[in-house]
Coordinates of C-alpha atoms and ligand atoms in Angstrom, one line a residue:
M1 CA -5.4 -29.7 -26.2
R2 CA -4.7 -26.1 -24.6
R3 CA -1.8 -27.7 -22.7
M4 CA -0.5 -28.7 -24.9
A5 CA -0.5 -24.9 -26.9
Q6 CA 1.1 -23.9 -23.4
V7 CA 4.0 -25.8 -23.5
G8 CA 4.7 -25.0 -26.5
S9 CA 3.9 -20.8 -25.7
V10 CA 6.3 -21.0 -22.6
G11 CA 9.5 -20.4 -25.0
L12 CA 11.8 -22.8 -25.6
S13 CA 15.1 -22.1 -23.5
L14 CA 12.9 -23.2 -20.9
L15 CA 12.2 -25.7 -21.9
A16 CA 15.3 -27.6 -23.2
G17 CA 15.6 -30.7 -22.0
C18 CA 13.3 -30.8 -19.7
M19 CA 9.9 -32.5 -21.6
G20 CA 9.4 -34.9 -19.9
A21 CA 8.8 -33.8 -16.6
M22 CA 6.2 -32.0 -18.5
G23 CA 2.9 -33.1 -18.0
G24 CA -0.2 -32.4 -15.1
M25 CA -2.9 -33.6 -15.4
N26 CA -5.8 -32.9 -16.8
G27 CA -6.8 -29.4 -14.9
S28 CA -3.6 -28.1 -14.0
P29 CA -1.3 -26.7 -16.4
P30 CA 1.9 -28.1 -17.4
V31 CA 4.7 -26.3 -14.6
V32 CA 7.8 -24.7 -16.0
V33 CA 10.5 -26.3 -15.4
R34 CA 14.5 -24.1 -14.4
A35 CA 17.4 -24.4 -13.0
P36 CA 17.9 -23.2 -9.3
T37 CA 18.7 -19.3 -9.5
D38 CA 20.8 -17.7 -6.8
A39 CA 18.7 -14.5 -6.8
P40 CA 17.3 -13.1 -3.3
W41 CA 14.1 -14.6 -2.6
E42 CA 13.4 -13.2 0.5
V43 CA 10.6 -11.1 1.5
A44 CA 10.6 -7.6 1.6
R45 CA 9.6 -5.5 4.6
A46 CA 7.0 -2.7 5.6
P47 CA 9.0 -0.4 7.4
D48 CA 7.4 0.6 10.9
T49 CA 7.2 4.4 10.6
N50 CA 5.8 4.4 14.4
A51 CA 9.2 4.6 17.0
A52 CA 6.8 3.1 19.9
P53 CA 7.9 -0.2 21.1
T54 CA 4.1 -1.5 21.0
I55 CA 2.9 -0.1 17.8
V56 CA 3.7 -1.0 14.3
E57 CA 2.3 1.6 12.5
V58 CA 2.9 0.2 8.1
T59 CA 2.1 1.8 4.1
L60 CA 0.8 -0.7 1.7
E61 CA -0.9 0.9 -1.1
A62 CA -2.3 -1.9 -4.2
R63 CA -0.8 -1.2 -7.3
P64 CA -0.2 -2.4 -10.5
A65 CA 3.8 -3.1 -11.1
Q66 CA 6.6 -5.4 -13.4
V67 CA 7.9 -8.1 -11.0
A68 CA 10.8 -10.3 -13.0
L69 CA 9.0 -13.9 -12.8
L70 CA 11.7 -15.9 -15.6
D71 CA 15.2 -13.8 -16.2
G72 CA 14.1 -10.6 -19.2
R73 CA 10.7 -11.2 -18.8
L74 CA 9.0 -8.7 -17.7
T75 CA 4.8 -9.3 -15.9
T76 CA 3.1 -6.9 -15.4
L77 CA 0.4 -8.2 -11.3
W78 CA -1.4 -6.3 -8.8
T79 CA 1.6 -6.2 -6.1
Y80 CA 1.4 -4.9 -2.4
N81 CA 4.1 -1.9 -2.3
G82 CA 5.4 -3.5 -5.7
V83 CA 7.3 -6.2 -4.3
L84 CA 5.3 -10.0 -4.3
P85 CA 4.5 -11.1 -2.3
G86 CA 3.6 -7.8 -0.9
P87 CA 6.1 -6.7 2.6
L88 CA 6.4 -8.3 5.6
I89 CA 4.2 -6.8 9.2
E90 CA 6.3 -8.0 11.0
A91 CA 5.2 -7.3 15.2
N92 CA 5.3 -9.0 18.7
V93 CA 2.6 -10.5 20.5
G94 CA 0.5 -8.1 22.7
D95 CA 1.6 -4.8 19.4
E96 CA -1.3 -2.7 18.0
V97 CA -0.8 -3.2 14.2
I98 CA -2.1 0.0 12.1
V99 CA -1.9 -0.9 8.0
H100 CA -2.6 2.5 6.5
F101 CA -3.7 1.5 3.1
T102 CA -4.5 2.9 -0.6
N103 CA -6.2 1.4 -3.4
R104 CA -4.5 2.6 -6.6
L105 CA -6.1 -0.4 -9.4
P106 CA -8.4 -0.2 -11.3
E107 CA -11.4 -1.8 -9.1
D108 CA -12.5 -2.0 -4.8
T109 CA -10.5 -4.4 -2.6
T110 CA -10.6 -4.6 0.4
I111 CA -6.9 -6.4 3.2
H112 CA -7.9 -9.0 4.9
W113 CA -6.3 -10.6 7.8
H114 CA -6.3 -14.1 7.3
G115 CA -6.4 -16.0 11.0
V116 CA -6.0 -12.9 13.0
R117 CA -8.7 -12.6 15.9
L118 CA -9.7 -8.6 16.0
P119 CA -13.0 -6.5 15.1
V120 CA -15.0 -8.1 12.4
E121 CA -15.2 -4.1 10.9
M122 CA -11.7 -4.7 10.1
D123 CA -11.6 -7.9 8.2
G124 CA -11.8 -7.1 5.0
I125 CA -15.2 -7.8 4.8
E126 CA -17.4 -4.5 5.3
N127 CA -15.8 -1.5 4.1
R128 CA -14.6 -1.9 0.4
V129 CA -11.9 0.6 -0.3
P130 CA -12.5 2.4 -4.2
P131 CA -9.9 3.3 -6.9
G132 CA -8.5 6.1 -4.8
G133 CA -9.1 4.5 -1.7
S134 CA -8.1 4.3 1.6
F135 CA -9.2 2.8 4.5
D136 CA -7.0 2.7 8.0
Y137 CA -6.6 -0.7 9.5
R138 CA -5.9 -1.5 13.4
F139 CA -5.4 -4.1 15.5
T140 CA -4.1 -5.6 18.0
A141 CA -1.6 -8.5 17.9
R142 CA -3.2 -11.5 19.6
D143 CA -1.5 -13.6 18.9
A144 CA 2.2 -15.3 17.5
G145 CA 2.2 -16.7 14.6
M146 CA 2.3 -16.5 11.0
F147 CA -0.6 -15.0 9.1
W148 CA -1.3 -13.6 5.8
Y149 CA -2.9 -10.6 4.1
H150 CA -5.0 -10.9 1.0
P151 CA -8.3 -9.3 -0.8
H152 CA -11.7 -10.5 0.1
V153 CA -13.0 -8.8 -3.4
R154 CA -12.8 -10.8 -6.6
S155 CA -10.3 -13.0 -4.5
E156 CA -9.4 -15.2 -7.0
A157 CA -8.9 -12.9 -9.7
Q158 CA -7.3 -10.6 -7.4
V159 CA -4.8 -12.6 -5.2
G160 CA -4.3 -14.3 -8.2
H161 CA -2.8 -11.0 -9.7
G162 CA 0.2 -11.3 -7.3
L163 CA -2.0 -9.7 -4.0
Y164 CA -0.9 -10.8 -0.9
G165 CA 2.1 -10.4 1.8
V166 CA 2.7 -12.2 5.4
L167 CA 1.9 -10.9 9.1
R168 CA 4.5 -12.2 11.4
V169 CA 3.7 -11.4 14.9
N170 CA 6.1 -13.1 17.1
G171 CA 5.9 -14.7 21.1
P172 CA 8.5 -15.7 23.6
L173 CA 8.5 -18.7 22.6
D174 CA 10.3 -17.6 19.6
A175 CA 13.2 -16.6 21.3
G176 CA 14.2 -20.7 21.8
L177 CA 13.8 -21.6 18.3
P178 CA 16.0 -20.5 15.4
A179 CA 15.3 -17.7 13.6
G180 CA 12.3 -17.6 11.2
K181 CA 12.2 -17.7 7.1
P182 CA 9.5 -16.4 6.2
V183 CA 8.5 -18.4 3.1
V184 CA 5.7 -17.8 0.7
L185 CA 4.0 -20.2 -1.3
S186 CA 2.1 -19.8 -4.7
D187 CA 1.5 -20.3 -8.2
A188 CA 1.2 -18.2 -11.6
L189 CA -0.1 -18.4 -14.6
V190 CA 2.2 -17.1 -17.4
D191 CA 2.2 -16.8 -21.4
A192 CA 6.1 -16.4 -23.3
Q193 CA 6.8 -12.8 -23.1
G194 CA 5.6 -13.3 -19.0
G195 CA 2.5 -12.1 -19.7
L196 CA 0.1 -12.8 -17.5
T197 CA -2.5 -15.5 -18.7
T198 CA -5.0 -16.7 -17.0
A199 CA -7.0 -19.7 -17.6
S200 CA -10.4 -19.5 -17.7
G201 CA -13.8 -22.8 -19.3
M202 CA -15.7 -25.7 -17.7
M203 CA -12.3 -27.2 -15.9
T204 CA -11.2 -24.5 -14.2
Q205 CA -15.0 -23.6 -13.1
M206 CA -14.4 -26.1 -11.4
T207 CA -11.1 -27.1 -10.7
G208 CA -9.9 -23.4 -9.9
V209 CA -6.7 -22.1 -11.0
E210 CA -2.9 -22.8 -10.9
G211 CA -0.1 -21.6 -11.9
N212 CA 1.9 -22.6 -14.2
L213 CA 5.3 -21.4 -12.5
L214 CA 6.3 -22.0 -9.1
L215 CA 6.9 -19.3 -6.4
V216 CA 8.4 -19.3 -3.6
N217 CA 8.8 -15.4 -2.4
G218 CA 7.9 -14.6 -5.6
V219 CA 11.1 -17.0 -7.3
V220 CA 10.9 -20.2 -9.1
R221 CA 13.3 -22.3 -7.1
P222 CA 15.3 -19.8 -5.6
T223 CA 18.4 -21.7 -3.6
L224 CA 18.4 -22.3 0.1
N225 CA 22.2 -22.0 2.2
V226 CA 22.4 -24.8 4.8
R227 CA 25.7 -25.5 6.4
A228 CA 24.8 -29.3 7.7
G229 CA 24.3 -29.8 11.8
E230 CA 22.4 -26.3 10.7
K231 CA 17.9 -25.6 12.4
V232 CA 16.5 -23.8 8.9
R233 CA 13.4 -23.2 10.1
L234 CA 10.9 -23.0 7.6
Q235 CA 7.7 -20.1 8.3
L236 CA 5.4 -21.2 5.2
V237 CA 2.8 -20.0 3.4
N238 CA 0.4 -21.4 0.5
A239 CA -0.6 -18.1 -0.7
A240 CA -1.9 -20.4 -4.0
V241 CA -5.4 -19.3 -5.2
S242 CA -6.1 -23.4 -6.0
R243 CA -2.9 -24.9 -6.1
Y244 CA -1.8 -27.1 -3.4
F245 CA 1.6 -28.3 -2.0
R246 CA 2.4 -32.5 -0.7
L247 CA 5.8 -31.1 1.0
S248 CA 8.7 -33.2 1.4
L249 CA 12.3 -32.5 1.6
P250 CA 14.7 -36.1 0.4
G251 CA 16.3 -37.0 3.6
H252 CA 15.1 -35.6 5.1
L253 CA 12.6 -34.9 8.3
L254 CA 10.2 -32.1 8.8
T255 CA 9.8 -31.2 12.2
L256 CA 6.6 -28.9 12.2
V257 CA 6.4 -27.0 15.2
G258 CA 3.6 -24.9 14.6
E259 CA 0.9 -25.3 12.1
D260 CA -2.0 -21.8 11.1
G261 CA -1.3 -19.1 13.5
A262 CA -0.4 -21.5 16.5
W263 CA 2.2 -23.3 18.0
L264 CA 2.1 -27.2 18.7
E265 CA 1.9 -28.5 21.7
R266 CA 5.5 -30.7 21.4
P267 CA 7.6 -31.0 17.7
A268 CA 6.4 -33.7 15.2
P269 CA 8.3 -34.5 12.7
V270 CA 6.5 -35.3 9.7
Q271 CA 7.8 -37.4 6.3
E272 CA 6.0 -35.0 4.1
L273 CA 3.4 -32.5 4.8
L274 CA 0.3 -31.4 3.0
L275 CA -0.5 -27.1 2.6
V276 CA -3.7 -26.6 1.2
P277 CA -4.4 -22.5 -0.4
G278 CA -4.6 -20.7 3.3
Q279 CA -3.0 -23.1 5.7
R280 CA 0.4 -22.4 7.1
A281 CA 2.7 -23.9 8.4
D282 CA 6.0 -23.5 10.9
V283 CA 8.7 -26.2 9.8
V284 CA 12.8 -27.2 11.2
I285 CA 14.4 -28.6 9.2
E286 CA 17.4 -30.0 10.4
A287 CA 19.8 -30.4 8.1
T288 CA 21.2 -34.3 7.9
G289 CA 22.4 -34.0 4.5
S290 CA 26.8 -33.9 3.5
P291 CA 28.5 -30.8 3.0
G292 CA 29.0 -30.3 -0.5
S293 CA 25.3 -32.2 -1.1
E294 CA 22.1 -30.2 -2.7
L295 CA 19.0 -31.3 -3.2
D296 CA 15.4 -30.3 -3.5
L297 CA 12.5 -29.1 -1.7
Q298 CA 9.9 -30.7 -3.5
S299 CA 5.7 -30.2 -4.0
L300 CA 5.3 -34.9 -5.1
A301 CA 1.9 -35.7 -6.3
Y302 CA -1.7 -35.2 -5.4
D303 CA -4.7 -35.6 -7.4
R304 CA -8.0 -32.9 -5.4
G305 CA -10.2 -34.2 -7.7
H306 CA -11.1 -33.8 -11.0
S307 CA -7.9 -35.1 -11.9
A308 CA -6.1 -31.1 -10.7
G309 CA -4.1 -31.2 -8.8
S310 CA 0.2 -32.3 -10.0
N311 CA 1.1 -35.6 -11.2
E312 CA 4.7 -35.2 -10.4
P313 CA 7.3 -34.5 -8.1
A314 CA 8.3 -30.6 -8.8
N315 CA 10.7 -28.6 -7.2
L316 CA 10.1 -26.1 -5.3
L317 CA 13.4 -24.6 -3.9
H318 CA 17.5 -25.9 -4.0
L319 CA 18.8 -26.7 -0.6
R320 CA 22.9 -26.2 -1.2
Y321 CA 25.1 -27.8 1.0
S322 CA 28.3 -25.9 2.2
S323 CA 31.6 -27.8 1.8
Q324 CA 32.9 -26.3 5.7
P325 CA 32.5 -29.9 8.4
G326 CA 29.1 -30.2 10.0
I327 CA 28.9 -28.0 13.7
S328 CA 25.5 -29.0 16.1
T329 CA 22.9 -27.2 17.4
P330 CA 20.9 -27.4 20.0
A331 CA 18.0 -29.5 20.5
L332 CA 14.3 -28.3 20.1
P333 CA 12.5 -27.2 23.6
A334 CA 10.6 -30.7 24.1
T335 CA 7.3 -28.9 24.3
L336 CA 6.2 -25.6 22.4
A337 CA 2.6 -25.2 24.0
T338 CA -0.3 -26.1 26.8
I339 CA -3.3 -27.3 23.7
P340 CA -6.6 -27.2 26.1
A341 CA -8.9 -29.7 25.5
L342 CA -12.3 -29.3 24.3
A343 CA -15.1 -30.6 24.9
G344 CA -17.0 -28.6 21.9
A345 CA -20.8 -29.7 23.9
S346 CA -22.2 -26.1 22.9
A347 CA -23.3 -27.2 19.4
S348 CA -22.9 -29.2 17.2
R349 CA -23.5 -28.5 13.7
T350 CA -23.0 -30.3 10.1
I351 CA -21.7 -28.5 7.6
R352 CA -22.4 -30.0 3.9
L353 CA -20.0 -28.9 1.1
G354 CA -21.5 -29.9 -2.2
E355 CA -21.0 -29.2 -5.8
S356 CA -23.2 -30.4 -9.2
M357 CA -22.8 -29.0 -12.4
G358 CA -24.8 -26.4 -14.6
M359 CA -25.5 -26.0 -18.3
G360 CA -21.4 -25.1 -17.7
S361 CA -20.6 -23.9 -15.2
T362 CA -20.2 -26.1 -11.2
T363 CA -22.3 -24.4 -8.6
F364 CA -20.4 -24.6 -5.4
T365 CA -22.6 -25.1 -1.8
I366 CA -22.3 -25.2 1.0
N367 CA -25.7 -27.7 2.7
G368 CA -27.0 -27.4 -0.3
Q369 CA -27.2 -23.5 -1.1
S370 CA -25.4 -21.0 -2.6
Y371 CA -24.1 -17.9 -1.0
P372 CA -25.5 -15.9 -0.1
N373 CA -28.7 -17.6 0.1
V374 CA -27.0 -20.1 2.5
P375 CA -28.5 -20.1 6.1
L376 CA -26.9 -17.9 8.3
I377 CA -25.2 -20.7 11.6
S378 CA -26.1 -18.0 14.9
S379 CA -24.1 -18.3 18.0
K380 CA -22.6 -17.0 21.0
R381 CA -18.7 -15.1 22.2
L382 CA -16.7 -18.2 23.7
R383 CA -19.2 -21.0 23.2
E384 CA -17.4 -24.7 22.2
E385 CA -19.3 -26.6 19.4
T386 CA -18.4 -29.5 17.2
W387 CA -19.0 -29.5 14.2
D388 CA -18.5 -31.9 11.4
I389 CA -17.4 -30.4 8.1
V390 CA -19.2 -34.0 4.9
N391 CA -17.3 -33.3 2.1
E392 CA -19.9 -34.7 -0.4
S393 CA -18.2 -33.6 -4.1
P394 CA -16.2 -35.3 -5.4
M395 CA -12.2 -33.0 -5.0
D396 CA -11.0 -32.0 -1.7
H397 CA -11.6 -28.8 -0.4
P398 CA -9.8 -26.5 2.2
F399 CA -12.7 -24.9 5.2
H400 CA -12.0 -21.5 6.0
L401 CA -13.0 -19.8 8.9
H402 CA -12.6 -16.0 9.9
G403 CA -11.9 -14.9 13.2
F404 CA -11.8 -17.7 14.8
F405 CA -9.3 -20.8 15.4
F406 CA -10.5 -23.6 16.1
Q407 CA -9.2 -28.0 16.7
V408 CA -9.0 -30.6 14.4
V409 CA -10.6 -33.8 15.9
T410 CA -10.6 -36.3 13.2
V411 CA -10.5 -36.2 9.3
G412 CA -12.7 -39.8 7.7
S413 CA -12.0 -42.1 10.7
K414 CA -8.2 -40.8 12.0
P415 CA -7.6 -38.6 14.4
V416 CA -5.4 -36.1 14.1
G417 CA -2.4 -37.1 15.1
H418 CA -1.4 -34.1 17.2
A419 CA -3.0 -31.0 18.9
G420 CA -2.6 -27.9 17.7
W421 CA -5.1 -24.9 16.2
R422 CA -6.1 -24.1 12.7
D423 CA -8.2 -22.0 10.9
T424 CA -7.9 -23.4 7.5
V425 CA -8.5 -27.2 7.4
N426 CA -8.2 -29.7 4.3
V427 CA -11.8 -32.6 4.0
P428 CA -10.5 -34.7 1.6
S429 CA -13.0 -35.6 -1.0
N430 CA -16.4 -37.2 -0.4
T431 CA -14.5 -37.5 3.8
T432 CA -15.6 -36.3 7.1
V433 CA -13.6 -33.6 9.0
R434 CA -14.8 -33.6 12.3
I435 CA -13.1 -29.7 14.4
K436 CA -14.1 -28.4 17.7
V437 CA -14.1 -24.7 17.6
L438 CA -13.5 -21.7 20.6
L439 CA -15.8 -18.8 19.7
D440 CA -13.0 -17.2 21.6
G441 CA -12.7 -13.9 19.5
F442 CA -14.7 -11.0 18.2
P443 CA -18.9 -10.9 17.9
G444 CA -19.9 -10.0 15.2
R445 CA -20.8 -11.8 11.0
W446 CA -18.0 -14.2 10.1
M447 CA -17.4 -15.7 7.3
Y448 CA -16.5 -19.0 6.4
H449 CA -16.2 -21.2 3.2
C450 CA -13.4 -22.8 0.5
H451 CA -10.0 -21.5 0.4
I452 CA -9.6 -22.8 -3.7
L453 CA -10.6 -19.6 -3.8
G454 CA -12.9 -19.8 -6.8
H455 CA -14.8 -22.7 -5.5
A456 CA -15.9 -19.4 -2.8
E457 CA -17.0 -17.4 -5.5
G458 CA -19.0 -20.0 -6.6
G459 CA -20.6 -20.5 -4.0
M460 CA -18.5 -22.5 -1.0
M461 CA -18.8 -19.4 1.7
A462 CA -21.6 -18.8 4.1
E463 CA -21.5 -16.4 7.2
L464 CA -21.2 -17.5 11.2
Q465 CA -22.9 -14.8 13.3
V466 CA -21.6 -14.2 16.7
D467 CA -23.7 -12.6 19.6
P468 CA -21.1 -11.2 22.6
Ligands
C2O501 CU1 -8.0 -16.3 3.5 CU2 -11.4 -15.5 3.5 O1 -9.7 -15.8 3.2
CU502 CU1 -13.2 -25.9 -2.7

């Protein structure tokens, strides 16, 4: 019944004519349906204050700020530099990145550089920054791709309050592709006045918090103007704390060129794309529609277990074709990268993801224990390992490993159709995903966890010790 109360509280003007499209599943609040907007939706940029061509030096401040999420209503969020998403940090492969960070929040925080291979003391796990404190993050951008940053302290609450931003590292391949547009997908739970609220209760604790506003670079249903024949490249990031986005653009293929921080071997056209929390997808859309037509990039129904997720398509991003005649654009390169096949022979491990219902709450486990009691895995740099991630629960879990990339071999009995590198993979309920991990990164103690952030905090988190 909480759900009905929420529908009523969102405000009649927003809901006029769309009651039929409101029903969420039990665990998820109904999504606010809204007309497309022409409001600007480009991500803000962090100015590079260093004149040296191979050093990117920026300032980030975590602070409360008021952001317009719904017309006429300001929502108080926690932001990086006052904007949602946080500003884009842009570098080239090989650049040194220096981030002067200050915490203006009322509690400790850190910045974790999701997917970036960097020294462990820069990973945002140690070195908590207290209120009023500062920390300089410094690392070399080794890999081209789209990465993102977010706190690793009380992450469900802090990310849910708006703390997330993107780091784009450009490589030589980018020159042969259309210019990418960073597109950060997330959600927020707001009340009728635009105030950020939070859901609680057993069901939410089990499924993770989902919002009632679907945000694309912080805007509800922005408009992307396209011309027929054009190739539009979107660098998608799922920064939501729990929400899965199952993306589809009716009548169009989505051509994947990269996922997480890496290129695919060759472009892979797909009908739809499941982007789970933490993942990125670099996608080229060939605008094959007719001049003057309009449609939406949608998130389709997806049940991620315990009736969480959405049960009807929701419009995320509105595409509007200009009435100008179509143009022709060069084909994408046939091959993008060479992906070495991994032997994965130095160790075989089994990582069992579980959940158990206790008195009033759900406990999340890895190999039967909750963080920090999960036994440490130990290995050595440059090893290639095979991990079977066995999901023994009735809910999907997005599995994320810090500091290294892996290749997904099979999902259940199905081989993965294309070769690529990932740092986050969905492990469907009651299914085993086999990955091959290449420990080519820095030594240290690295986290791995479910990227439904409430699950990670509920215990589905553990550590991997990598010795030099
Ligand atoms: Cu993006 Cu440990 O997380
Ligand atoms: Cu999970």
